PDB file of C-alpha atoms in Angstrom:
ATOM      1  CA  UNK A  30     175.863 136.748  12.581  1.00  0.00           C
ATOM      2  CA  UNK A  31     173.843 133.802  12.202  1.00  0.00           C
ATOM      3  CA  UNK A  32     176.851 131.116  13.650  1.00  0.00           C
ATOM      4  CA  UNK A  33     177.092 133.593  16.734  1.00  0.00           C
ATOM      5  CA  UNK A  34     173.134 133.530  17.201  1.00  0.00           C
ATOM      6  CA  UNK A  35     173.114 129.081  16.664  1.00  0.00           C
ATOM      7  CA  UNK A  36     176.110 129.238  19.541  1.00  0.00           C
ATOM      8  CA  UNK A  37     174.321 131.531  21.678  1.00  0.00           C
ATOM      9  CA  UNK A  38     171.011 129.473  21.615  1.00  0.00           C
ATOM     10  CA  UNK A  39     173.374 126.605  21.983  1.00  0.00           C
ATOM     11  CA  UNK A  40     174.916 127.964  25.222  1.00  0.00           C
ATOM     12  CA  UNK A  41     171.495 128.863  26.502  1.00  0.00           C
ATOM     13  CA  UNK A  42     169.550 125.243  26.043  1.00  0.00           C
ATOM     14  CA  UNK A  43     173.311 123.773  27.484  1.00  0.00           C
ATOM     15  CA  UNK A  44     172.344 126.596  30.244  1.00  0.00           C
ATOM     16  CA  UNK A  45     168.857 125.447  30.647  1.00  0.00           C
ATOM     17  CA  UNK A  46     169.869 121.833  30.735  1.00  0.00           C
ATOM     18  CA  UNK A  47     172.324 122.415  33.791  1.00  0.00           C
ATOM     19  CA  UNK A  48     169.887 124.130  35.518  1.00  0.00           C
ATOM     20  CA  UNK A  49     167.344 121.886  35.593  1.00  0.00           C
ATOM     21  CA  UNK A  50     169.642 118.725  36.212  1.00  0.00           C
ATOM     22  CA  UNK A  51     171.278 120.825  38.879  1.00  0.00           C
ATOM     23  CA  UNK A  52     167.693 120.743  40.667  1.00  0.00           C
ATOM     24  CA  UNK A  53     166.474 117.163  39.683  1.00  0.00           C
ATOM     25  CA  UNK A  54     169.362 115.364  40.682  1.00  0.00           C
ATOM     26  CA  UNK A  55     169.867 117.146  44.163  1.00  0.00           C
ATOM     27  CA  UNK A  56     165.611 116.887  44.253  1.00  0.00           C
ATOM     28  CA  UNK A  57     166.207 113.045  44.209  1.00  0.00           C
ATOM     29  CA  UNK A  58     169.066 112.974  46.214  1.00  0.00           C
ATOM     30  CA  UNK A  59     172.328 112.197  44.365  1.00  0.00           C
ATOM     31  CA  UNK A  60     175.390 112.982  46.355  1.00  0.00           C
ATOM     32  CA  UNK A  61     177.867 115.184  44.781  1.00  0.00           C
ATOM     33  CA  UNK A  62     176.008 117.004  42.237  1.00  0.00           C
ATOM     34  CA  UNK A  63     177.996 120.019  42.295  1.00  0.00           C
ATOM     35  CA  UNK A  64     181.280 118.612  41.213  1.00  0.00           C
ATOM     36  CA  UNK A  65     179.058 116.963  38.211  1.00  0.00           C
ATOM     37  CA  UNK A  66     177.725 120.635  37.234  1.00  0.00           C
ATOM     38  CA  UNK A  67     181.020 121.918  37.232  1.00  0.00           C
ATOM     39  CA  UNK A  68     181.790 119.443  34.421  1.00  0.00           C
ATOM     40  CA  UNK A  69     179.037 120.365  32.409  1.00  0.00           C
ATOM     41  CA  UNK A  70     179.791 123.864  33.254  1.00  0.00           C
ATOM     42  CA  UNK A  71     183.550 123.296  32.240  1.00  0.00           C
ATOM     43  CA  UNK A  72     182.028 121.786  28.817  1.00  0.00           C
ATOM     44  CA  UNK A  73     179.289 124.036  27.652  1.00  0.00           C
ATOM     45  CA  UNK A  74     180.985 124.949  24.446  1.00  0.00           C
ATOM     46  CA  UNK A  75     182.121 121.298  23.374  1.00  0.00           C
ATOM     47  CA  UNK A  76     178.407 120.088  22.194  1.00  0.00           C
ATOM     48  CA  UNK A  77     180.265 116.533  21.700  1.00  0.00           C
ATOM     49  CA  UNK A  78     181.677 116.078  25.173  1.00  0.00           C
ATOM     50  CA  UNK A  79     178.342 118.001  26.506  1.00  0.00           C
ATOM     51  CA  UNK A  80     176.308 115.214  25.199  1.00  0.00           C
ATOM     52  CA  UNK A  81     178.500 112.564  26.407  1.00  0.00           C
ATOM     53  CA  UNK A  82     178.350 114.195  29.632  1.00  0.00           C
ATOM     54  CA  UNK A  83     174.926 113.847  30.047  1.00  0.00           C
ATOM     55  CA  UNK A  84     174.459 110.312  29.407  1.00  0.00           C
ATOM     56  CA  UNK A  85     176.046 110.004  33.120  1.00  0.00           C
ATOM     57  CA  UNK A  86     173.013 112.396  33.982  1.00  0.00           C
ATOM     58  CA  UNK A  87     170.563 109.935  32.402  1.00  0.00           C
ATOM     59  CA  UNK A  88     172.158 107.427  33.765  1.00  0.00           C
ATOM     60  CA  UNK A  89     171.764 108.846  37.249  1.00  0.00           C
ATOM     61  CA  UNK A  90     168.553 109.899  37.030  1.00  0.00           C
ATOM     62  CA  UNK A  91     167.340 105.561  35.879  1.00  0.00           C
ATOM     63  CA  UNK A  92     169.350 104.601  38.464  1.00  0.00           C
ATOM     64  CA  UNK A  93     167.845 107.226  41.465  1.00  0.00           C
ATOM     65  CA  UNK A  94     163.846 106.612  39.721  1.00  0.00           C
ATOM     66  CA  UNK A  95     164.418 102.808  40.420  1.00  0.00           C
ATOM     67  CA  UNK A  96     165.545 102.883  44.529  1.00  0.00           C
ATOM     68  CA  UNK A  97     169.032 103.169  43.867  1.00  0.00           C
ATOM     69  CA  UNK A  98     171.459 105.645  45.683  1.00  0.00           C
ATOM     70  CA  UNK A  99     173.696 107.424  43.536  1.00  0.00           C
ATOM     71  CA  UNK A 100     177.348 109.382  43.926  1.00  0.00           C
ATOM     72  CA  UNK A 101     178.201 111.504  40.869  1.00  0.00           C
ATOM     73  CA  UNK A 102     182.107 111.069  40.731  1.00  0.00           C
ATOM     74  CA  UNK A 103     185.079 110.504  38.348  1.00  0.00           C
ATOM     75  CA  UNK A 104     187.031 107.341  37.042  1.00  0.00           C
ATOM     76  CA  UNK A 105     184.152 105.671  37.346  1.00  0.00           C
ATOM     77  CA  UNK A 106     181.442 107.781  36.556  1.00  0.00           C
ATOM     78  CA  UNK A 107     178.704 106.853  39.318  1.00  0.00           C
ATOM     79  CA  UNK A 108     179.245 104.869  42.440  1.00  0.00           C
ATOM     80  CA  UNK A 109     175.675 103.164  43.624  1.00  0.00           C
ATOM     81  CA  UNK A 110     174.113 101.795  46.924  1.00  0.00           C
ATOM     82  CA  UNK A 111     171.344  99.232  46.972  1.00  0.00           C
ATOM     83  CA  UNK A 112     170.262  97.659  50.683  1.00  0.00           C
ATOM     84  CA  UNK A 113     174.133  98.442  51.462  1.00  0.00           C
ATOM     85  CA  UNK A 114     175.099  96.247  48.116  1.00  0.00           C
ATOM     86  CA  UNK A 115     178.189  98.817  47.182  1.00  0.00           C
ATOM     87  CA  UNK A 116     178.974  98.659  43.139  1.00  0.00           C
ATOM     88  CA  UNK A 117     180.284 101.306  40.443  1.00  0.00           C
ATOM     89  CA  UNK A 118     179.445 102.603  36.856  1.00  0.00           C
ATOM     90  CA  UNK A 119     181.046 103.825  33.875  1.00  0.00           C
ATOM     91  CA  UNK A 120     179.034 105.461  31.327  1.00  0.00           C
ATOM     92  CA  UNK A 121     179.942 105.671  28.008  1.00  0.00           C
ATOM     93  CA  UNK A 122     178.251 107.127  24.965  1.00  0.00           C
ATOM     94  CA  UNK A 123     178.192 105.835  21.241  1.00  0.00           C
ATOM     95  CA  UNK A 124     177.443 109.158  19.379  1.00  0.00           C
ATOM     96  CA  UNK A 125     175.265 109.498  16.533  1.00  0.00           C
ATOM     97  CA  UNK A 126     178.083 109.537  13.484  1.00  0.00           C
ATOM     98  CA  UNK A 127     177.777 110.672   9.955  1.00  0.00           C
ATOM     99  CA  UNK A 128     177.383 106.836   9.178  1.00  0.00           C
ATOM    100  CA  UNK A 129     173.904 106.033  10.593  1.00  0.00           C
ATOM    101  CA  UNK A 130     172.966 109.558   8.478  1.00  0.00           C
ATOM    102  CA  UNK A 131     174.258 107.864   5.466  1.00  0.00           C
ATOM    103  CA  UNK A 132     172.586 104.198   6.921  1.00  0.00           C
ATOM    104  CA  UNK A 133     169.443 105.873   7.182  1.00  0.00           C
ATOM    105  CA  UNK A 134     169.159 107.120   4.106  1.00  0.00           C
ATOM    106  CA  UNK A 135     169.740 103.937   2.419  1.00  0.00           C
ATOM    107  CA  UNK A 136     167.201 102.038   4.476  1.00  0.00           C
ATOM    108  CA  UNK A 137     164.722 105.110   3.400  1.00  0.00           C
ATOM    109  CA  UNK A 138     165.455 104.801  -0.184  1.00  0.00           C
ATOM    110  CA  UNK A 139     165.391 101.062  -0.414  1.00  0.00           C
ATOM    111  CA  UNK A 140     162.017 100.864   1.429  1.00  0.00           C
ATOM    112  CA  UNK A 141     162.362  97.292   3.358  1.00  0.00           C
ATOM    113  CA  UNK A 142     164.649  95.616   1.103  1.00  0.00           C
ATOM    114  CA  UNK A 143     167.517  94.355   2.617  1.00  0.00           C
ATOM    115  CA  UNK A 144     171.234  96.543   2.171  1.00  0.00           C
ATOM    116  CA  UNK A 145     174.527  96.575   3.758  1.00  0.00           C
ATOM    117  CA  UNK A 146     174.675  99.061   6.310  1.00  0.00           C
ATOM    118  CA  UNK A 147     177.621 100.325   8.405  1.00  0.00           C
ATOM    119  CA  UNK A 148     181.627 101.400   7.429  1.00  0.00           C
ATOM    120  CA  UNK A 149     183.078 101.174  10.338  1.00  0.00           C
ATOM    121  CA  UNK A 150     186.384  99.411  10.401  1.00  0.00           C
ATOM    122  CA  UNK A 151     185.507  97.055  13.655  1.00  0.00           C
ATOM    123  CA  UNK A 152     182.512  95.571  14.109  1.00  0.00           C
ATOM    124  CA  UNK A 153     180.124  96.976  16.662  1.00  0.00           C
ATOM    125  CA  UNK A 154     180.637  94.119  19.504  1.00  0.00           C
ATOM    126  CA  UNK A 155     184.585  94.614  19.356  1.00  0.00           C
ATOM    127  CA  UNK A 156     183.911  98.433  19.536  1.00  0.00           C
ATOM    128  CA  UNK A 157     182.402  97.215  23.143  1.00  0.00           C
ATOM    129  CA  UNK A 158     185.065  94.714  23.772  1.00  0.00           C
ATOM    130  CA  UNK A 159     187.505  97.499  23.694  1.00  0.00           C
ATOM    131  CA  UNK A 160     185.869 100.078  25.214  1.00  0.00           C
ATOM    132  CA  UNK A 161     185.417  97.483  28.358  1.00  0.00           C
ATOM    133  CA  UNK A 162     189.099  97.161  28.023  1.00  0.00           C
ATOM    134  CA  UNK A 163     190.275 101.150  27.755  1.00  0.00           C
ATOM    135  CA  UNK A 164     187.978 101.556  31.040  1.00  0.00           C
ATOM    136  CA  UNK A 165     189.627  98.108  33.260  1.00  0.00           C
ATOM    137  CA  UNK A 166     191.644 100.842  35.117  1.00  0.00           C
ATOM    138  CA  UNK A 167     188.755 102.833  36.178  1.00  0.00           C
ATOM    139  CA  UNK A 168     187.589  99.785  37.322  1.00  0.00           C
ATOM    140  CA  UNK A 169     187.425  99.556  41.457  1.00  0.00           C
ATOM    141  CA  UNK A 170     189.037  96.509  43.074  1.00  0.00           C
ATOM    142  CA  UNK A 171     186.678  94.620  45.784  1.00  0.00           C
ATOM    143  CA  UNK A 172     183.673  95.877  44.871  1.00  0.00           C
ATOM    144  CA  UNK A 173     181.064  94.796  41.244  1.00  0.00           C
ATOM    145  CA  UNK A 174     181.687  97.341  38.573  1.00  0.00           C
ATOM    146  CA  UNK A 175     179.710  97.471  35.657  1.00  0.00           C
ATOM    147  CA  UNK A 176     179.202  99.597  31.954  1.00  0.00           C
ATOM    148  CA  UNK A 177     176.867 101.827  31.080  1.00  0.00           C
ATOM    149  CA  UNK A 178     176.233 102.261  27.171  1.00  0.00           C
ATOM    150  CA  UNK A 179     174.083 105.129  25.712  1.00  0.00           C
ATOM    151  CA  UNK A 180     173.937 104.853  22.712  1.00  0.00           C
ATOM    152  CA  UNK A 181     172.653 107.475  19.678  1.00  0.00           C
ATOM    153  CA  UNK A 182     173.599 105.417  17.131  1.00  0.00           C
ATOM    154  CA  UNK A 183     171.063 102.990  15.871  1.00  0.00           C
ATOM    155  CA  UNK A 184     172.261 101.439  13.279  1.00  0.00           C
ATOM    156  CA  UNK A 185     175.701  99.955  15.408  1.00  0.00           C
ATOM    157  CA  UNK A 186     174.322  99.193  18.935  1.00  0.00           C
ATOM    158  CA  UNK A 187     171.674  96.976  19.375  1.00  0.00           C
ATOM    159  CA  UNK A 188     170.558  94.508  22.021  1.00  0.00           C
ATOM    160  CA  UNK A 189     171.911  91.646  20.042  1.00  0.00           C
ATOM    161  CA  UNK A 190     175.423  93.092  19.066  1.00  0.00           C
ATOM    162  CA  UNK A 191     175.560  93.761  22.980  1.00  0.00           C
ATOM    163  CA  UNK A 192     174.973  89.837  23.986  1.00  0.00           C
ATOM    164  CA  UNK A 193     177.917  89.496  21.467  1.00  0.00           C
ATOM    165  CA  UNK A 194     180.335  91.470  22.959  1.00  0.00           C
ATOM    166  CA  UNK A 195     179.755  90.054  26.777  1.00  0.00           C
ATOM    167  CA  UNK A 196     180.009  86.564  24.951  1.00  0.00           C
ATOM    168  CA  UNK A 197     183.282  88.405  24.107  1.00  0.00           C
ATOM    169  CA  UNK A 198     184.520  89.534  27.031  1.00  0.00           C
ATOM    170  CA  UNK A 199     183.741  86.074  29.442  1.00  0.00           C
ATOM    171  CA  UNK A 200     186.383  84.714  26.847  1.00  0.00           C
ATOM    172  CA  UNK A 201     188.540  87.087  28.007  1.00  0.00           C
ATOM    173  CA  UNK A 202     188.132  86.802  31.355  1.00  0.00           C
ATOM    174  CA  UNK A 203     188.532  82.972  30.907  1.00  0.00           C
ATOM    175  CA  UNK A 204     191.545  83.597  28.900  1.00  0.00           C
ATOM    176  CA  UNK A 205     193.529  86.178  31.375  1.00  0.00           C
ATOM    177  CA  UNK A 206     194.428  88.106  28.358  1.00  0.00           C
ATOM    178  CA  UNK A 207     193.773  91.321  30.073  1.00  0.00           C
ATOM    179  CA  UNK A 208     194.205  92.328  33.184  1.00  0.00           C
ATOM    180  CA  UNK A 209     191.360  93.669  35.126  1.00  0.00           C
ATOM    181  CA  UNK A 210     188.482  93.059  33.037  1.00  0.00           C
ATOM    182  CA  UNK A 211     187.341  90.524  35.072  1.00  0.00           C
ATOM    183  CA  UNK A 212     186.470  93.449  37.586  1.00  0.00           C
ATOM    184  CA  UNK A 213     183.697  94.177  35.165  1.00  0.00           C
ATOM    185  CA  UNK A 214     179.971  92.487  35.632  1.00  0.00           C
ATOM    186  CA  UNK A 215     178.330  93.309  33.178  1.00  0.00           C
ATOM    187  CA  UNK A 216     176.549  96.111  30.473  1.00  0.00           C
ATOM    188  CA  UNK A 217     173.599  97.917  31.306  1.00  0.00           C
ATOM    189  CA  UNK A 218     172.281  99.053  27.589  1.00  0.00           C
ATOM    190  CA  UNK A 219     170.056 102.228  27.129  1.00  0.00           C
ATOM    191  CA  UNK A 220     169.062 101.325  23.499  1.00  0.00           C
ATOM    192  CA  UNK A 221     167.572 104.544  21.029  1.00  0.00           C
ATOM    193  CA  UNK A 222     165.043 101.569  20.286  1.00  0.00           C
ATOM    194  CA  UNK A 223     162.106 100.418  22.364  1.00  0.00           C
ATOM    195  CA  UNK A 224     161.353  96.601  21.567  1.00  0.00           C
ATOM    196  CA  UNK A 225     157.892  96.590  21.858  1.00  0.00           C
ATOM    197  CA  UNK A 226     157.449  92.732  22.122  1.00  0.00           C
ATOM    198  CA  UNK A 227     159.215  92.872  24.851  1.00  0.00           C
ATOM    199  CA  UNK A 228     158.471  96.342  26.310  1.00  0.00           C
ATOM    200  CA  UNK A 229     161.562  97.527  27.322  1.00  0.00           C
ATOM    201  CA  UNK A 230     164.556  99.733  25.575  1.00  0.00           C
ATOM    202  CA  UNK A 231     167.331  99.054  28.670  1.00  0.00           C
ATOM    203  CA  UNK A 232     168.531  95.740  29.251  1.00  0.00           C
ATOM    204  CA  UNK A 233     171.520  94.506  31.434  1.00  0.00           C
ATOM    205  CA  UNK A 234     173.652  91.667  30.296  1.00  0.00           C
ATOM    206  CA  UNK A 235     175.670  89.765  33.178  1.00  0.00           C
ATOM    207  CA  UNK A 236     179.526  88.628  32.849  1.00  0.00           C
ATOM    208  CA  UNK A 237     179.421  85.199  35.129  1.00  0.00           C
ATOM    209  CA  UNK A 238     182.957  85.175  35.124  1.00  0.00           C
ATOM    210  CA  UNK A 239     183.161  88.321  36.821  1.00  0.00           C
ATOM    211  CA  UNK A 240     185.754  88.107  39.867  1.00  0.00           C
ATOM    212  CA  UNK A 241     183.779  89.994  42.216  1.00  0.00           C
ATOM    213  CA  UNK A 242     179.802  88.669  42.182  1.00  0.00           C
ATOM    214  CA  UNK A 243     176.834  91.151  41.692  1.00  0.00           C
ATOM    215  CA  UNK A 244     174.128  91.203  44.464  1.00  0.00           C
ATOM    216  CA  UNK A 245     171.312  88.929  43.461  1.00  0.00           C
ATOM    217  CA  UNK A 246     169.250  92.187  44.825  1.00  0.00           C
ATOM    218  CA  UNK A 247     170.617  94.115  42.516  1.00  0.00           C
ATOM    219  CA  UNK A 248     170.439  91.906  39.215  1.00  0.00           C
ATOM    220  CA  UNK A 249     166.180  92.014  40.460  1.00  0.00           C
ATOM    221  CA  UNK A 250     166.209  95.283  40.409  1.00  0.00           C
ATOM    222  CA  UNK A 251     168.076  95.740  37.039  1.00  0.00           C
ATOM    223  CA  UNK A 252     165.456  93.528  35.533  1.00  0.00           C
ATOM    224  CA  UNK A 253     163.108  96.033  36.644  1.00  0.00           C
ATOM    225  CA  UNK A 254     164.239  98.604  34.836  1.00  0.00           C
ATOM    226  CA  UNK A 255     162.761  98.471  31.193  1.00  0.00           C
ATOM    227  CA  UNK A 256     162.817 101.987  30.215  1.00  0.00           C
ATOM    228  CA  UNK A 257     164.513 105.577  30.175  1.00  0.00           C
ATOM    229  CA  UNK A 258     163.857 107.815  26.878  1.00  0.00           C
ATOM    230  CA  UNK A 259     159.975 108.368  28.653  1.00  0.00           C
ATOM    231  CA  UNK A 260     161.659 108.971  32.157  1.00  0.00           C
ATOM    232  CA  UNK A 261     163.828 111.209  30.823  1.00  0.00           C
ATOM    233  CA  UNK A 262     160.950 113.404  28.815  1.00  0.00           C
ATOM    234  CA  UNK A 263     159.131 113.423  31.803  1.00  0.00           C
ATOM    235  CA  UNK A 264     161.574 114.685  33.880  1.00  0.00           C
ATOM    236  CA  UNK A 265     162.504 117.244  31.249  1.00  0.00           C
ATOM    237  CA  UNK A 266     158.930 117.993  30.601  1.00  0.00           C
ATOM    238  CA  UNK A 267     159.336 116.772  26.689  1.00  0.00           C
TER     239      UNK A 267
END
């Protein structure tokens, strides 16, 4: 009885979530929202693909609160309009794994000593590198495309570890070694982490080698955009 009651509340706050999104993204004009609810809809049950699911949402909704016009889609996730400057998104989400539970715990029980954090078998900027490559054929000839990453991991995705990987990836590019990935501009990074020095927890790191240049309009307004965990309370009412 009490695994049917935790997936019924489940299914309602999934429920809840779709409604309000539903709402708030046709509210602020996205195109296409219905096709973007019917994923959600479609995924209700899988709390793992729900959540990746609505990183696009949060994605949308940065993108919409900053000027931007926004097309919920597939393959990639989000096409965007700024002062007619056409480009496209992908959104991809680092989940929270059982590793930055263990990570955490360790950094809790050491108390600002320094430990080795972390199991995974790549490191963190060639899990980027390679999801850039798995996504080069959603990737839209003639037009800037670029990544979003959401991540809920904290202890493998920082700012830093991001500047890493597009270091990465320009070598790539440079190289020829794979095909298509010099469609891609750059990362925009929605970090769990807001840097307070610099007051900001989303930051956008540009590939110069990109074949296709990004509007300088657009990198100005991506420079404006310095944060989305309070947007997206506030538009949840959190």
């Amino acid at each position: 009885m009490y695994v049917a009651e935790l997936v019924n509340q489940g299914k309602k706050m999934h429920q809840e979530f779709i409604d309000i999104i539903r709402n708030k993204l046709s509210e602020l004009g996205a195109i296409n929202v219905d096709s973007y609810i019917r994923k959600l809809e479609d995924n209700r049950n899988d709390n793992l693909q729900f959540d990746d699911l609505k990183c696009e949402d949060y994605a949308a909704l940065l993108f919409l609160h900053h000027g931007f016009s926004v097309e919920m889609r597939d393959s990639p996730d989000l096409r965007l309009f700024l002062d007619n400057n056409e480009f496209y998104a992908e959104v991809k989400h680092f989940r929270f794994k059982d590793q930055d539970r263990i990570d955490q715990e360790k950094m809790e029980a050491i108390k600002g000593m320094l430990t080795n954090i972390g199991e995974t078998k790549k490191d963190p900027w060639d899990q980027i590198v390679d999801t850039a490559i798995e996504k080069v054929n959603q990737f839209i000839d003639g037009k800037p495309n670029i990544l979003v990453i959401a991540s809920s991991s904290p202890h493998c995705i920082d700012d830093s570890i991001v500047q890493t990987a597009i270091n990465k990836v320009e070598e790539l590019t440079t190289e020829q070694k794979y095909p298509g990935i010099e469609k891609l501009n750059g990362v925009l990074f929605l970090s769990t982490d807001f840097n307070i020095s610099q007051r900001r927890d989303v930051y956008f790191y540009r590939i110069e080698s990109a074949v296709i240049p990004i509007s300088t309009i657009v990198l100005e307004r991506f420079n404006q955009i310095n944060g989305w965990h309070f947007l997206v309370k506030t538009y949840f009412g959190l």
